[in-house]
Short mmCIF file of C-alpha atoms in Angstrom, two decimals:
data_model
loop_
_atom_site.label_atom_id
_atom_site.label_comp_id
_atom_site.label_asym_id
_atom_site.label_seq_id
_atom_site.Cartn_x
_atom_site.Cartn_y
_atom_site.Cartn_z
CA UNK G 27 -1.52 -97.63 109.96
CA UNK G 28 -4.48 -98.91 111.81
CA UNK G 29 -6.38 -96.61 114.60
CA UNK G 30 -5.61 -99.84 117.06
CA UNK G 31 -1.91 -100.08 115.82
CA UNK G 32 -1.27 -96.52 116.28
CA UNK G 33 -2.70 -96.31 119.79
CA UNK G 34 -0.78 -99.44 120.71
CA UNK G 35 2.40 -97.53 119.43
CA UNK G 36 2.05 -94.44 121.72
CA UNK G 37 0.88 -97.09 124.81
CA UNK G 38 4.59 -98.61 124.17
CA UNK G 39 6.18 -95.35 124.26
CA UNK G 40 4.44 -93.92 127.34
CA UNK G 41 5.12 -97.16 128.78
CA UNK G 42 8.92 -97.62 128.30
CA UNK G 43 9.38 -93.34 128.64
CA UNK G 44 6.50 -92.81 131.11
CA UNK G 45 5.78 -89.58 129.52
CA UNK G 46 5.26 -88.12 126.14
CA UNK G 47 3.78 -84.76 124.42
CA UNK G 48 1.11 -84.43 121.71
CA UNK G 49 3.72 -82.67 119.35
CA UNK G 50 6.17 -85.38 119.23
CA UNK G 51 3.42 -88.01 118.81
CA UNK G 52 2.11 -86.05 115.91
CA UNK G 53 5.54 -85.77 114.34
CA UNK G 54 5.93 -89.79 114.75
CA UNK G 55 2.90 -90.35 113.77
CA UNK G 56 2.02 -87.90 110.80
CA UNK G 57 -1.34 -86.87 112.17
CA UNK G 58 -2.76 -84.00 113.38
CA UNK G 59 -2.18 -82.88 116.73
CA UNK G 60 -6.24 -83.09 117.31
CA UNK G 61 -6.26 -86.76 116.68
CA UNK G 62 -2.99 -88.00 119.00
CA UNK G 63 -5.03 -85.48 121.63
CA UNK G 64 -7.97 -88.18 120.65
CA UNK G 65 -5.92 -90.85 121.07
CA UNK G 66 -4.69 -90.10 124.53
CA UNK G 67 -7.86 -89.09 125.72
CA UNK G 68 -9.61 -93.14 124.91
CA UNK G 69 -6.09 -94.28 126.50
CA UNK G 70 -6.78 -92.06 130.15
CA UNK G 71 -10.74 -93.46 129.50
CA UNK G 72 -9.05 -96.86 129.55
CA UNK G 73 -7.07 -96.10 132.67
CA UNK G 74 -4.00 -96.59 130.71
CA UNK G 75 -2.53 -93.03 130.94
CA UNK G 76 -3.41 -89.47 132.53
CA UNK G 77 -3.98 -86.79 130.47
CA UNK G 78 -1.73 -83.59 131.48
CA UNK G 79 -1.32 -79.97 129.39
CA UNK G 80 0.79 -80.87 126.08
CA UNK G 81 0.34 -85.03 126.75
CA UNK G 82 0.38 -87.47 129.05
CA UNK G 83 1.94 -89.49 131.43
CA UNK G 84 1.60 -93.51 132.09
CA UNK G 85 -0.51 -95.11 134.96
CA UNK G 86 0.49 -98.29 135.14
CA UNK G 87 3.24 -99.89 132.86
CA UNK G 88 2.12 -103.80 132.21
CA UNK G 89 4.58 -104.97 130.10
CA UNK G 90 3.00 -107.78 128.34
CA UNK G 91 5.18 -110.14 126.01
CA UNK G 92 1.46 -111.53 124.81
CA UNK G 93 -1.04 -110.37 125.65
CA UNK G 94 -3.50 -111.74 128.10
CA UNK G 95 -6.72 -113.20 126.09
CA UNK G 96 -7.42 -116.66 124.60
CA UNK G 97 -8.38 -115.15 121.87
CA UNK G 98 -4.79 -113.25 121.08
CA UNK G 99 -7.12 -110.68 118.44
CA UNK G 100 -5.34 -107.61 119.08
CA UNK G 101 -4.59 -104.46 121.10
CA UNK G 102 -8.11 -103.84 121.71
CA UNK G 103 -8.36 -107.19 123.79
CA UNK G 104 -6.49 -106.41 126.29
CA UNK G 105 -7.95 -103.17 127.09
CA UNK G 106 -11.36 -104.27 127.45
CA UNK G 107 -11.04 -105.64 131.25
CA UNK G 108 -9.14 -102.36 132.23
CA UNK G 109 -11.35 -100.08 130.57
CA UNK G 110 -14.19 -100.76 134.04
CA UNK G 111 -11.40 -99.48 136.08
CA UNK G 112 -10.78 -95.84 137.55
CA UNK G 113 -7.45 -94.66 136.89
CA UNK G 114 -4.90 -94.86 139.82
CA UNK G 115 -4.02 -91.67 140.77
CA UNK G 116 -1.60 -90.10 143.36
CA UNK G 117 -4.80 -89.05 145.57
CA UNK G 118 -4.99 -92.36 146.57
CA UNK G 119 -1.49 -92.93 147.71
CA UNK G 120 -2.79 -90.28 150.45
CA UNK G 121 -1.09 -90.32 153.94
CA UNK G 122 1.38 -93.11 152.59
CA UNK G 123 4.98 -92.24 151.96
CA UNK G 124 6.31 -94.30 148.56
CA UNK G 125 10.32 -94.16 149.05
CA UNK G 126 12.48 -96.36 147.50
CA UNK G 127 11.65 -99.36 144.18
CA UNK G 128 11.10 -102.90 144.78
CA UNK G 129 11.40 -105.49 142.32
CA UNK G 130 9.38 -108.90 142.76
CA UNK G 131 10.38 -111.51 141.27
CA UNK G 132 8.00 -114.63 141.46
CA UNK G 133 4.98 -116.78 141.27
CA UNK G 134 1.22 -116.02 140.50
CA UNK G 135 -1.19 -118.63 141.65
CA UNK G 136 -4.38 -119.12 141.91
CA UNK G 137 -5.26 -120.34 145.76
CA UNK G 138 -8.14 -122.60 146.50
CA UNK G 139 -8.92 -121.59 149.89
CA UNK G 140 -10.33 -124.32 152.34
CA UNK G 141 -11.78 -123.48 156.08
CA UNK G 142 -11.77 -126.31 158.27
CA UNK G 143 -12.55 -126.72 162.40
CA UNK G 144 -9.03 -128.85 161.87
CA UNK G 145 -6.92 -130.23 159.28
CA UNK G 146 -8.13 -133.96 158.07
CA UNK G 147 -6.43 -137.14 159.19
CA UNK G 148 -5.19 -139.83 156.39
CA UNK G 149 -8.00 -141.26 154.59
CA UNK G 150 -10.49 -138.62 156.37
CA UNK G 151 -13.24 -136.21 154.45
CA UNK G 152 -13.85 -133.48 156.17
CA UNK G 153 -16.67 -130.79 155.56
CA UNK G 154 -15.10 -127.25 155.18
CA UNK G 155 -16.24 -124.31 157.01
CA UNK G 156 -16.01 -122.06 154.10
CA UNK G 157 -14.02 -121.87 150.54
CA UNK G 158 -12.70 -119.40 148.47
CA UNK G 159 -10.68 -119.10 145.25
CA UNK G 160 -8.72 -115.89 144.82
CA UNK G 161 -4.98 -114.87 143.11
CA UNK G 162 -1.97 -116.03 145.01
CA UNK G 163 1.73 -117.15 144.78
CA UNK G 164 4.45 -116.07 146.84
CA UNK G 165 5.66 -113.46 144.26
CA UNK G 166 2.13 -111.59 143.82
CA UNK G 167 1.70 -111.90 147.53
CA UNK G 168 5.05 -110.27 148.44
CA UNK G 169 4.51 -107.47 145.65
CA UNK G 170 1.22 -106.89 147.56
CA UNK G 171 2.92 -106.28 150.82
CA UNK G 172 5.67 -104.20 149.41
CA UNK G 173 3.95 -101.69 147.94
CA UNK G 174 0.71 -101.28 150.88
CA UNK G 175 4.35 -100.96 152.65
CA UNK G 176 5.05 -97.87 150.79
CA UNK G 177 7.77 -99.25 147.86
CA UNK G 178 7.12 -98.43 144.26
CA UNK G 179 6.85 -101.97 142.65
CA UNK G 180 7.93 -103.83 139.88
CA UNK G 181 6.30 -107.11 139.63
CA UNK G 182 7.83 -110.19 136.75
CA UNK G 183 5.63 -113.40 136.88
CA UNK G 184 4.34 -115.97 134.12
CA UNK G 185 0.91 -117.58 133.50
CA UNK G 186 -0.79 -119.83 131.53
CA UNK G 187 -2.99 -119.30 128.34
CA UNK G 188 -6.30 -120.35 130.22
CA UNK G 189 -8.93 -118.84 132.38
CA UNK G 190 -7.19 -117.97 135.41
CA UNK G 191 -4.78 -115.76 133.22
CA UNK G 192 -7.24 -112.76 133.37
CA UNK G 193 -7.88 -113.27 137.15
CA UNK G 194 -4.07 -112.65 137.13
CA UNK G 195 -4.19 -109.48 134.85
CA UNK G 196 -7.48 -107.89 136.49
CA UNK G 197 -5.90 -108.56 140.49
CA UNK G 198 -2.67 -106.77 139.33
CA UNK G 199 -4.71 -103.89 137.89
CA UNK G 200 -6.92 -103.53 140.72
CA UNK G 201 -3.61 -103.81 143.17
CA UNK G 202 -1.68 -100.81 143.91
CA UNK G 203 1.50 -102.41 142.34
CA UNK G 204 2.96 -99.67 140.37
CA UNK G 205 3.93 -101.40 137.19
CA UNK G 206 4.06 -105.63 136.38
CA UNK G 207 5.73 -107.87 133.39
CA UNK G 208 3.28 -110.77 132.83
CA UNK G 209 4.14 -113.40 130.62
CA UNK G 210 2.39 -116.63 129.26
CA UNK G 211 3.15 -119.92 128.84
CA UNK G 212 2.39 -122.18 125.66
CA UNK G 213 2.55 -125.42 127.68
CA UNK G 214 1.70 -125.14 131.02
CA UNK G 215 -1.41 -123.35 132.95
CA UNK G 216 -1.47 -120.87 135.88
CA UNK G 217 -0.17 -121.87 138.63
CA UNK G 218 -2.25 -123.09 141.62
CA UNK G 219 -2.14 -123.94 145.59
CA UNK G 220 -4.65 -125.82 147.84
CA UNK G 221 -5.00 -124.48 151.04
CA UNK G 222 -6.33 -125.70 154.06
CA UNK G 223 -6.58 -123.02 156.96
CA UNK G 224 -7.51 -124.57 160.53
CA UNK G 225 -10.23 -123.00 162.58
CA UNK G 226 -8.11 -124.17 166.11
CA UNK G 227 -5.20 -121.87 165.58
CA UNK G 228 -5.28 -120.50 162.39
CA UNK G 229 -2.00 -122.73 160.66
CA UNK G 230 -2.24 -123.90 157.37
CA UNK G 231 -1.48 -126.58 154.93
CA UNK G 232 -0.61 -126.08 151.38
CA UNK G 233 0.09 -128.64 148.08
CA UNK G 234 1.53 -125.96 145.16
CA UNK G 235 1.49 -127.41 141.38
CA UNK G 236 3.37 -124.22 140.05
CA UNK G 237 2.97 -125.03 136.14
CA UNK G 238 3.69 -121.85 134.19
CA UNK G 239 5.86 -120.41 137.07
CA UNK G 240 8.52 -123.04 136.51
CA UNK G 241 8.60 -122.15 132.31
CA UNK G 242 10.40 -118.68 132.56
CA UNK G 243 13.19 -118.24 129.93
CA UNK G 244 16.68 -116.60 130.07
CA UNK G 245 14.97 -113.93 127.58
CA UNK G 246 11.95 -112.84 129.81
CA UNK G 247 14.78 -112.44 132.38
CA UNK G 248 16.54 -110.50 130.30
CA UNK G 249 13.41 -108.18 129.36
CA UNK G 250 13.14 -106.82 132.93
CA UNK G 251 16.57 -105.44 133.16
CA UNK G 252 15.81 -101.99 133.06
CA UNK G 253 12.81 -102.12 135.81
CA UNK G 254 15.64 -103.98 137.97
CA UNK G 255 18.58 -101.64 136.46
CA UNK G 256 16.18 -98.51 138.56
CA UNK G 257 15.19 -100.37 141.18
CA UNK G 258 16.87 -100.55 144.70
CA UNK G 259 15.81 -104.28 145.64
CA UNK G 260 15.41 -107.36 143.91
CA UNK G 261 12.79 -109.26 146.53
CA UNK G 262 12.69 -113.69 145.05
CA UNK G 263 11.41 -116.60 146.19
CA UNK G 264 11.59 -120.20 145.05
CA UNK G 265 8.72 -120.52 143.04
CA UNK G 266 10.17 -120.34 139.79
CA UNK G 267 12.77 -122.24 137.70
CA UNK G 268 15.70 -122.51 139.34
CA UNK G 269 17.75 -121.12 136.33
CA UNK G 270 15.72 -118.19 135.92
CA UNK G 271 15.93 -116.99 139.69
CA UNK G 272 19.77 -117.67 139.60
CA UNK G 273 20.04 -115.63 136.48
CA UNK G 274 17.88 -112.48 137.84
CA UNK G 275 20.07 -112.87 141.14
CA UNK G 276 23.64 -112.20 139.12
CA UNK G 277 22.02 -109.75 137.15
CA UNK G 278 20.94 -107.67 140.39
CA UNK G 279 23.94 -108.61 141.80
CA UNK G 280 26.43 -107.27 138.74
CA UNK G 281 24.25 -104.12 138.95
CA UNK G 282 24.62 -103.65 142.58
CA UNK G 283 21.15 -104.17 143.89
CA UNK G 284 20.51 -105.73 147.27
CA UNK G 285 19.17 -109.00 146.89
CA UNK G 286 16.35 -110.41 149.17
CA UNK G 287 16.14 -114.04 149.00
CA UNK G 288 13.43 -115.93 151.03
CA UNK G 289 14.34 -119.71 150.17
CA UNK G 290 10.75 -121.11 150.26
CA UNK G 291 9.82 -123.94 149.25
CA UNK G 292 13.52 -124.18 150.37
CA UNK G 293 16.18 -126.26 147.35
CA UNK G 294 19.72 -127.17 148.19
CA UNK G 295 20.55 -126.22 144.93
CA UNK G 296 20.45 -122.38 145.47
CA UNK G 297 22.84 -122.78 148.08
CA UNK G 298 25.78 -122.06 145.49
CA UNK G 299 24.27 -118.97 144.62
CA UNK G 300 24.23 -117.44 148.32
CA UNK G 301 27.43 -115.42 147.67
CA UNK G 302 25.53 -113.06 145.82
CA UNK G 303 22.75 -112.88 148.11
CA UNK G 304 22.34 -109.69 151.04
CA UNK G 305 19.84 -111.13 152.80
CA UNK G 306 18.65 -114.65 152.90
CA UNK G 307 15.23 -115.21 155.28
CA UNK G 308 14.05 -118.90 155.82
CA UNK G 309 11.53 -119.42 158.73
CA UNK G 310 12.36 -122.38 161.08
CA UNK G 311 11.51 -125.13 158.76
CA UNK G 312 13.67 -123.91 155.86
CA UNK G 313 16.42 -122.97 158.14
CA UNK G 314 16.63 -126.39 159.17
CA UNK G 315 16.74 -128.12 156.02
CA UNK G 316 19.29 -125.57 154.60
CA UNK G 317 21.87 -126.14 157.61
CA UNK G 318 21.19 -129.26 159.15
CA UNK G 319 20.07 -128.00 162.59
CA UNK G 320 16.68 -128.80 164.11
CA UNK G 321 15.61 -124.79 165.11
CA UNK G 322 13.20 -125.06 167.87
CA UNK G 323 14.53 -121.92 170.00
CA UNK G 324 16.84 -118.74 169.61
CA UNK G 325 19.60 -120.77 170.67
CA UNK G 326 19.09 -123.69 167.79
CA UNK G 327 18.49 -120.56 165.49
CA UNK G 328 21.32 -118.93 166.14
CA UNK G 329 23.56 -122.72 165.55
CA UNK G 330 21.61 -122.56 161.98
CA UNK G 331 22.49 -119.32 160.94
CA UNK G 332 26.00 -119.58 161.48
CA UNK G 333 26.10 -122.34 158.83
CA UNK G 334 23.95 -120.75 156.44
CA UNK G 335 26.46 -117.45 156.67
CA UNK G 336 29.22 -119.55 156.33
CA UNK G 337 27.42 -121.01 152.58
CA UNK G 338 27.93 -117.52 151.47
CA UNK G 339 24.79 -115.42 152.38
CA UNK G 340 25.84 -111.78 153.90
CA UNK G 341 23.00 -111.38 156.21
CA UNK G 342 20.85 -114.06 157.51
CA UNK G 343 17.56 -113.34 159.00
CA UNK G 344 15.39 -116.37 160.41
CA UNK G 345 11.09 -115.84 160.47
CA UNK G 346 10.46 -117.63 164.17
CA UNK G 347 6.80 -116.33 163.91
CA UNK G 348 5.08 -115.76 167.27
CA UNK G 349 9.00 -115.63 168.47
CA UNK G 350 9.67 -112.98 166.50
CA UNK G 351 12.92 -112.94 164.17
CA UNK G 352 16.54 -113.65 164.59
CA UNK G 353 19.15 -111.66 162.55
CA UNK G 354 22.93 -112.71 162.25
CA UNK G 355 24.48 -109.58 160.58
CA UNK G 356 28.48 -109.53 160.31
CA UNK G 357 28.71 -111.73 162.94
CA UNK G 358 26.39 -110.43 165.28
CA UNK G 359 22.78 -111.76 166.66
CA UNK G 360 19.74 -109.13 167.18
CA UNK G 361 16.48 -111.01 168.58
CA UNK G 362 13.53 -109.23 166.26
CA UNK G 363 10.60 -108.92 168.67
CA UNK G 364 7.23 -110.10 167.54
CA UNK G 365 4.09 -108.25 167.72
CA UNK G 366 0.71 -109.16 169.74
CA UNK G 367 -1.79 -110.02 167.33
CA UNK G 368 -4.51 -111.90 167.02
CA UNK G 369 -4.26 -114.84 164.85
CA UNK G 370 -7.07 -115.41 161.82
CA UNK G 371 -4.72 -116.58 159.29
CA UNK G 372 -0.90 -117.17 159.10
CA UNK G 373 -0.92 -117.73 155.37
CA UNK G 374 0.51 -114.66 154.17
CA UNK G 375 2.63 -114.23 157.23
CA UNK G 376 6.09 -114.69 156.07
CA UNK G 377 4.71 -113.07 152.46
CA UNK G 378 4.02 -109.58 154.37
CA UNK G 379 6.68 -110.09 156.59
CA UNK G 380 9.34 -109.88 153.12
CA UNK G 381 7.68 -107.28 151.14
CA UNK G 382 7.70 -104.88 154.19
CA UNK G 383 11.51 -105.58 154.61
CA UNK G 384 12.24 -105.39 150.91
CA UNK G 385 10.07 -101.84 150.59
CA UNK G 386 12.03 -100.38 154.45
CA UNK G 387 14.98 -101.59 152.79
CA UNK G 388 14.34 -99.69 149.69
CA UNK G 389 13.62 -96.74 151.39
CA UNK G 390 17.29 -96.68 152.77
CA UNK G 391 16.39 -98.15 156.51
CA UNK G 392 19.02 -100.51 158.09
CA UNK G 393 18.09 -104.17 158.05
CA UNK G 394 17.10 -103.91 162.00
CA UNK G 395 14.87 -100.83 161.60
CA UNK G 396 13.93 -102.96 158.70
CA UNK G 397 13.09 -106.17 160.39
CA UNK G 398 11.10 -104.71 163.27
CA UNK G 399 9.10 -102.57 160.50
CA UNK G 400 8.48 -106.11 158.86
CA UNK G 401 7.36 -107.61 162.15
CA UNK G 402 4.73 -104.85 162.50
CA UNK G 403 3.43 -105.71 159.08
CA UNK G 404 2.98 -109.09 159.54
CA UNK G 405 1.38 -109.09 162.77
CA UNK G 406 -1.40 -106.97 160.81
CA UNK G 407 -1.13 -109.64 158.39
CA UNK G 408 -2.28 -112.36 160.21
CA UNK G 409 -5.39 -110.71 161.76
CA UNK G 410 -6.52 -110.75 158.40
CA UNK G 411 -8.03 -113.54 156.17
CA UNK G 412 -6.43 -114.69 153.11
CA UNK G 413 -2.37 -115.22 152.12
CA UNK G 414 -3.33 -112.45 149.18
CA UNK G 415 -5.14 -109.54 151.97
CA UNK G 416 -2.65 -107.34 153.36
CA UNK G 417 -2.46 -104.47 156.05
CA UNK G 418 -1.17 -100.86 154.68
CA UNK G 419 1.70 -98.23 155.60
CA UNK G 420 -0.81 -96.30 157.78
CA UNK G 421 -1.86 -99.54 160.20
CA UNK G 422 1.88 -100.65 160.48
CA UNK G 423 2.69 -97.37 161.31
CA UNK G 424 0.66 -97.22 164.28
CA UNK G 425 0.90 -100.92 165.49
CA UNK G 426 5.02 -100.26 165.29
CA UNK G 427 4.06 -97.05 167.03
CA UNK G 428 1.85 -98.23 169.56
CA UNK G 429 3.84 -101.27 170.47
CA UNK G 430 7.09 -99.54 170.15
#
């Protein structure tokens, strides 16, 4: 057995068992106990694992079904980008209190970022302020803001085989995600989204071409049953292939999971698959299209959630932005209070807004404690620039505290 082979073999096992001891590696193995303690130690250089007395323990579990590189030469490959990196370590999860597991679900995208005094009119060319490309997606972005909301976090998304498959690999290193499942596609590249963000008020315009997002198979479903089987919440979006999102949303539901839908960009065609949803939350727009009801107000709101309960969704809960949120929960309305902010960039808004609530959820919070928590985050959210940047546990904390 090659060096390379062998240290991919204990990477697996820490990685599926979290754990694992120099003996029993040197029993597998048939080497000495000095050369797994070798082995270990370039793994915890790489950032992979942290050494502790007897063995180690994982860091970060990437599951990889390939692995990311164009060049697909081996084990070593893929450790090269994290090998820069300091290891994670529970120092600095300081001050933050990680209750509960989230699973995401989603997209990863690459957003092209474009600043403008307003948005363009038909046929117009505008100069832009300022540009930026950076990772995106619904999915990443809501795995963001679940775990700088204090959730351990699973995180399943597909890319292609081309140059913005690294970006993916090195933003969910550098992230404080806990563990992620990236997969690649043969056909199609990484997804992407062209953003325009307006200098008069901060709104936003986005076109999404979501190419390898849309290629996940019933078996890379399948291969993250056990991060969902220990997880609390399953947290999905739209993003993805309908079939795949319907599948992950039985299999949560069959396992007893609360499920966290938010219906954007919003489809008809999950509507049959509401019975097995907890929690469904469409802002105004998507409310609308999914019940037929123009919201403009809490009263139009509360007309569109009625329908979209009686489809088959438990709980609906309705993103009104700077009017805060309305929940319909077993029949009864709560009005969800926004928080002042001051607006930069509502991009990520309704992103931060459903990782909070999927990670206060996870943490065993009701869905109102829940909510308001969410609101806190996002207010944060939207002081900040970029859909990707989000607040952490400790500003929420004391905007929800402050404000309270």
């Amino acid at each position: 057995m090659f060096l390379e082979e062998r240290r991919h073999l204990i990477w697996q096992y820490l990685n599926k068992h979290e754990r694992g001891t120099v003996n029993y590696f040197s029993a597998c193995h048939g080497v000495s106990k000095e050369t797994i303690r070798s082995d270990l130690n370039i793994l915890a250089e790489m950032g992979l694992v942290q050494r502790c007395h007897g063995g180690a323990i994982i860091l970060r579990r990437s599951l990889q079904s390939e692995l990311i590189s164009e060049t697909g030469r081996g084990f070593e490959v893929l450790l090269q980008p994290i090998a820069h990196r300091k290891p994670q370590n529970d120092h600095q999860q300081k001050g933050k209190v990680m209750q509960g597991k989230v699973c995401v679900f989603g997209s990863f995208n690459v957003d092209i970022v474009a600043r403008v005094e307003r948005f363009p009119r038909g046929g117009e060319s505008l100069l832009a302020l300022a540009s930026s490309l950076g990772p995106g997606g619904k999915g990443a972005n809501q795995a963001t803001a679940a775990s700088k909301a204090g959730a351990k976090v699973h995180f399943a998304a597909k890319v292609g085989k081309d140059q913005f498959s690294q970006l993916a690999a090195d933003h969910l290193n550098a992230s404080e995600i806990h563990s992620y499942t990236l997969y690649q596609s043969d056909s199609e590249p990484t997804g992407n989204a062209i953003i325009y963000v307006s200098q008069e008020n901060g709104e936003n315009m986005i076109a999404i071409y979501s190419g390898a997002n849309k290629t996940i198979t019933h078996s890379e479903v399948q291969a993250i049953a056990s991060e969902l089987s220990s997880s609390d919440v399953l947290l999905v979006q739209l993003e993805n292939n309908l079939d795949a999102i319907v599948a992950l949303i039985e299999m949560a539901h069959g396992l007893g999971k609360t499920v966290i839908l938010n219906p954007a960009p919003c489809s008809d065609e999950i509507i049959p698959c509401l019975p097995f949803v907890d929690v469904i939350t469409p802002n105004e727009t998507e409310a609308s299209l999914l019940s037929g009801v123009d919201v403009r107000d809490l009263d139009t709101a509360k007309e569109a959630a009625l329908i979209i309960a009686d489809m088959g969704a438990k709980k609906v809960l309705i993103t009104m932005g700077s009017r805060g949120a309305l929940l319909l929960d077993n029949k009864q309305f709560s009005h969800i209070r926004a928080f002042p902010a001051v607006t930069v960039d509502t991009t990520g808004a309704g992103d931060a807004f459903n990782g909070a609530l999927a990670a206060s959820l996870a943490a065993g919070n009701s869905l109102v404690q829940a909510a308001t928590w969410a609101s806190a985050f996002a207010s944060l959210a939207v002081e900040l620039e970029g859909a990707s940047n989000m607040p952490d546990f400790e500003q929420a904390t004391a905007r929800l505290r402050t404000h309270n």
